[in-house]
Coordinates of C-alpha atoms in Angstrom, one line a residue:
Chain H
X1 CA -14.5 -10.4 -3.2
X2 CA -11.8 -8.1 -2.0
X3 CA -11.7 -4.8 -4.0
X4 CA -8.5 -2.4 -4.0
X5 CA -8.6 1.4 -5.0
X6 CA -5.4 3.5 -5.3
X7 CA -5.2 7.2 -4.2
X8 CA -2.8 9.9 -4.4
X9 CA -1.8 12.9 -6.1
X10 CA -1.9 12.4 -10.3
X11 CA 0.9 15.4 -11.0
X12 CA 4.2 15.1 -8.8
X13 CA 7.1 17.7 -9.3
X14 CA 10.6 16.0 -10.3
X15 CA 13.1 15.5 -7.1
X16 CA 9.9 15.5 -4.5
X17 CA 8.5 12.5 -3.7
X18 CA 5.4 10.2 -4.3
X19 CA 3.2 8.8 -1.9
X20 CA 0.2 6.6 -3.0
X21 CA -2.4 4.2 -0.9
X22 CA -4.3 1.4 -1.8
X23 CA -7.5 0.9 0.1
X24 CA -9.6 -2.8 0.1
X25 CA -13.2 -3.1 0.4
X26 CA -14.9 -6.3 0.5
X27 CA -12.5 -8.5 2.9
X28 CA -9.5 -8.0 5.3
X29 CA -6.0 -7.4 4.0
X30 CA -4.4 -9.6 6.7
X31 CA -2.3 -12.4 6.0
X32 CA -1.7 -11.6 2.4
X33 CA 0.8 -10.0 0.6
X34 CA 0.4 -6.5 -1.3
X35 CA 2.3 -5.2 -3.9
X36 CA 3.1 -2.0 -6.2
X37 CA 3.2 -2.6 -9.8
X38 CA 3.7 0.1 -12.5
X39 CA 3.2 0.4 -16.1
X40 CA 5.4 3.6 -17.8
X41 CA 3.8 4.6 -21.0
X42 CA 5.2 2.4 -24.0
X43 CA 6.3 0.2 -21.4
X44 CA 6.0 -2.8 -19.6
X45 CA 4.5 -3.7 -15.8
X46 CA 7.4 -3.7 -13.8
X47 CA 7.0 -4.7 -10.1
X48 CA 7.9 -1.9 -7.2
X49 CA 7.8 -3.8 -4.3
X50 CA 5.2 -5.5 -1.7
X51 CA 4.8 -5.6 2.0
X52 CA 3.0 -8.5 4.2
X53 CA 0.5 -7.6 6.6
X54 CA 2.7 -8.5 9.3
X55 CA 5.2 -5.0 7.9
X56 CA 7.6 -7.4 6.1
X57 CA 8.7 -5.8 3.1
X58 CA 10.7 -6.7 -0.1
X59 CA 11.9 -4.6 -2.8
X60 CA 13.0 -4.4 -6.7
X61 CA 16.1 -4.0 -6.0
X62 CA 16.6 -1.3 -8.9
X63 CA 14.0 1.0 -7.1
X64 CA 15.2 0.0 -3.1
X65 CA 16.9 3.1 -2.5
X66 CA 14.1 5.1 -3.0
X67 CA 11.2 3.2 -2.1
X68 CA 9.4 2.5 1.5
X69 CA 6.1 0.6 1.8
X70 CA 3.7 0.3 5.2
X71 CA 0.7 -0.9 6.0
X72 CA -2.2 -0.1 8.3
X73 CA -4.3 -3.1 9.1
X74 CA -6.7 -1.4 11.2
X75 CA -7.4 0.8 7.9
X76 CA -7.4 -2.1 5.6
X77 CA -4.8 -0.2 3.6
X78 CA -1.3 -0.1 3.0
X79 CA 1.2 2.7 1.2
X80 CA 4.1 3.0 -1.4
X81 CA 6.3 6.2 -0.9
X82 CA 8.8 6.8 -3.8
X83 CA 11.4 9.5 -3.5
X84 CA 13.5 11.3 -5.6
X85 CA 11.3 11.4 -8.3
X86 CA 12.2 12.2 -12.0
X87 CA 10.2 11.8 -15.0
X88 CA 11.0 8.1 -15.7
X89 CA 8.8 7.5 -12.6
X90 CA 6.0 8.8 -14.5
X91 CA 3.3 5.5 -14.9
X92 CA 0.0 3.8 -14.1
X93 CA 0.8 2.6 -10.9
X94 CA -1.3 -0.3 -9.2
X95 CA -2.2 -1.8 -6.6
X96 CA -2.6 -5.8 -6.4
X97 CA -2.8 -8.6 -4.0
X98 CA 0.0 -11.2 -4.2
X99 CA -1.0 -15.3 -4.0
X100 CA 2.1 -16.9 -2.3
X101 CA 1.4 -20.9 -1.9
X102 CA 5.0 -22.2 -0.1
X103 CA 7.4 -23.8 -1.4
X104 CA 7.0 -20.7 -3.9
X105 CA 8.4 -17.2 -2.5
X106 CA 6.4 -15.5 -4.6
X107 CA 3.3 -15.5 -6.7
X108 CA 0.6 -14.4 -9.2
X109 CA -1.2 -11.4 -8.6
X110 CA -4.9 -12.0 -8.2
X111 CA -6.7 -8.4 -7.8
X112 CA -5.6 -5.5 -9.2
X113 CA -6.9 -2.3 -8.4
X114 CA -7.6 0.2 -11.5
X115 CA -4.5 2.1 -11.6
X116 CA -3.8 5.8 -10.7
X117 CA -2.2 8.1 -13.5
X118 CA 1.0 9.5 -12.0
X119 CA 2.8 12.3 -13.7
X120 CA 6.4 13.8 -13.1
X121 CA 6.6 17.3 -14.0
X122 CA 9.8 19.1 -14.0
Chain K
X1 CA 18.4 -11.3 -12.7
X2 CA 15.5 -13.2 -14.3
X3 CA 14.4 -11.7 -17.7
X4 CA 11.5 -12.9 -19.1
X5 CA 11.3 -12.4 -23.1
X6 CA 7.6 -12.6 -25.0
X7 CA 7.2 -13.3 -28.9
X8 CA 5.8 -11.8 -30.8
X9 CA 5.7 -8.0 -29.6
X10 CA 2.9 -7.9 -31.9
X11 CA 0.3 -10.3 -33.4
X12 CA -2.3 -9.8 -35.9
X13 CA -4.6 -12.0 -35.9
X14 CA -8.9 -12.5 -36.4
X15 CA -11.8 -13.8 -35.3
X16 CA -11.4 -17.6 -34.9
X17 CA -8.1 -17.8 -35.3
X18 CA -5.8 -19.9 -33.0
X19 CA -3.1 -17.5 -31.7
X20 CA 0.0 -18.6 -29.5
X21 CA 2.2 -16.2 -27.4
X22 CA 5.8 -17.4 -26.3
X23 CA 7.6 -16.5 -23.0
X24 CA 11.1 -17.5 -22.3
X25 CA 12.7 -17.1 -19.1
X26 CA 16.8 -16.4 -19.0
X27 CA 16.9 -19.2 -16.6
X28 CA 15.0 -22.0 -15.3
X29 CA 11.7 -20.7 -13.5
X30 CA 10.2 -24.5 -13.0
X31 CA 6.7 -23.7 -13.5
X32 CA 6.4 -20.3 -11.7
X33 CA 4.5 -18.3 -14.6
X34 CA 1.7 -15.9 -14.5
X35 CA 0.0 -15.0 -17.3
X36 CA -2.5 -11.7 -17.6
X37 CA -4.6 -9.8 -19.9
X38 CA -4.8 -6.1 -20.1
X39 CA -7.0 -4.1 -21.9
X40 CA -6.9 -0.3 -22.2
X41 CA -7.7 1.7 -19.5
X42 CA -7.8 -1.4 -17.4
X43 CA -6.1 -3.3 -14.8
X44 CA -4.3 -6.5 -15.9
X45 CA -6.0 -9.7 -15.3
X46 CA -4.8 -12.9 -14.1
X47 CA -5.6 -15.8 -16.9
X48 CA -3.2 -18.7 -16.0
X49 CA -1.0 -19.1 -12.7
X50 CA 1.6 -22.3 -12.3
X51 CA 1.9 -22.5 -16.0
X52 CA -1.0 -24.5 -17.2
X53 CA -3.9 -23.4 -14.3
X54 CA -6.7 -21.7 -15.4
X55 CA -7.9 -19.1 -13.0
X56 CA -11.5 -18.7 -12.4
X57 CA -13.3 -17.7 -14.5
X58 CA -11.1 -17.3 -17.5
X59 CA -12.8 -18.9 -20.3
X60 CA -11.1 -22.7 -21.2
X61 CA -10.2 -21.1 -24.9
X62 CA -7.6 -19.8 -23.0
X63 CA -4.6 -22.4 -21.8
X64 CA -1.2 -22.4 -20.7
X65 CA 1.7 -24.7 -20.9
X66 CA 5.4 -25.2 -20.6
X67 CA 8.1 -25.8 -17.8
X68 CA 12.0 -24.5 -17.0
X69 CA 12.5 -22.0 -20.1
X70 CA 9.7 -22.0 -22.8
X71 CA 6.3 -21.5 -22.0
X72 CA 3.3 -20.6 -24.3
X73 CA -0.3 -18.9 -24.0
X74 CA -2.4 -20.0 -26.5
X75 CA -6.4 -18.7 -27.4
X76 CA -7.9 -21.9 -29.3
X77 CA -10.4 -19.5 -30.9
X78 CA -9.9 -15.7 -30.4
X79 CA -13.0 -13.7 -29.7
X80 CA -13.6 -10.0 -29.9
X81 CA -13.4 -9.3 -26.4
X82 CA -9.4 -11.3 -26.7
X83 CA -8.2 -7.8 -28.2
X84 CA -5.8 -6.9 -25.9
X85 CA -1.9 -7.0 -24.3
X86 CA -1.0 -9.9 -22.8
X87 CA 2.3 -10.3 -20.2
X88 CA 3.6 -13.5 -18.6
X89 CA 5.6 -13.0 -15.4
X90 CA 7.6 -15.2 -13.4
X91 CA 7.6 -15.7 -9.7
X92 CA 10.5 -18.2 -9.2
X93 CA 12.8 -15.3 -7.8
X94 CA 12.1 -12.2 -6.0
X95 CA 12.5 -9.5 -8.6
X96 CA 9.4 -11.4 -9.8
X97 CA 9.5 -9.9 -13.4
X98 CA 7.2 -9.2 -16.6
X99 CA 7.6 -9.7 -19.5
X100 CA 7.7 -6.9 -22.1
X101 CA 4.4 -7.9 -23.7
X102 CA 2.3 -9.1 -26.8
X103 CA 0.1 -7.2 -28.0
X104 CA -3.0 -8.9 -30.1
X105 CA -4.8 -6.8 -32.8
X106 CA -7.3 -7.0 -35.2
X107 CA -5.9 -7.9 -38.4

């Protein structure tokens, strides 16, 4: 069973910018899709983006402008990078693999890793 | 954009009881729903994908139903360990959203 875990600095400082991987352990990331997901305190989860193994990306489009994803199948891993960061960025940000059975364009997400506390300080 | 809107925010509730969490979508979704379980301190967990499919697992108290709109999550009999928030999400369009969340409690 494929397990993710996200890493990355937990205090960022406000206009800088955010970069966070997610490693797997336990099987191959290839042909799957992987996404960001956050959850601001008080909040709910609201999905950042997700990238294919194959570098195909798409976006929420309210974050697009300041969000690039990658992945490195040789590492098993893959990356979010969020710029411009103020303190509405400040979350639990995950990690999770993305189910996609056609005709569907998207799906559930399956495994999560455990989250990884980021704050925006000013 | 879809939005996806859960009722109740909050549900008290106890052992035993039969509890039923609404989701409705702004628009018609077909039967692209996810439903998850999160606890504190924890990642979410997938219970119910396609609306009504149990993933595995997830303990059969636990079923999903609905189509287009209206969908529900239901617990036949809610156990200790059901204490938690619960989110559906859609994945009919891209922006694949959440909804804003129920959270179950001991009443």
């Amino acid at each position: 069973q494929v397990q993710l875990q996200e890493s990355g600095p937990g205090l960022v400082k406000a206009s800088e910018t955010l970069s966070l991987t997610c490693t797997a352990s336990g099987g191959s990331i290839s042909r799957y899709y992987w996404s960001w997901i956050r959850l601001p305190a008080d909040k709910g989860l609201e999905w950042i983006g997700r990238i294919y193994t194959s570098g195909t990306t798409t976006y929420n489009p309210a974050l697009k402008s300041r969000v690039t994803m990658s992945v490195d199948t040789s590492k098993n891993q893959f990356s979010l990078k969020l710029t411009s960061l103020t303190a509405a960025d400040t979350a639990v940000y995950y990690c999770a693999r993305e189910i996609v059975v056609p005709p569907a364009a998207r799906g559930p997400f399956d495994i999560w890793g455990q989250g990884t506390i980021v704050t925006v300080s000013s | 954009d879809i939005q996806m809107t859960q009722s109740p925010s909050t549900l008290s509730a106890s052992v035993g009881d039969r509890v039923t969490i609404t989701c409705r979508a702004s628009q018609t979704i077909s039967s692209w729903l996810a439903w998850y379980q999160q606890k504190p301190g924890k990642a979410p967990k997938l219970l119910i994908f396609d609306a009504s499919n149990l993933e595995g697992g997830v303990p059969s108290r636990f079923s999903g139903s609905g189509s287009g709109t209206e969908f529900t999550l239901t617990i036949s009999s809610l156990q200790p360990d059901d204490f938690a928030i619960y989110y559906c999400q859609q994945y009919n369009s891209y922006s694949g959203t959440f909804g804003q969340g129920t959270k179950v409690e001991i009443k």
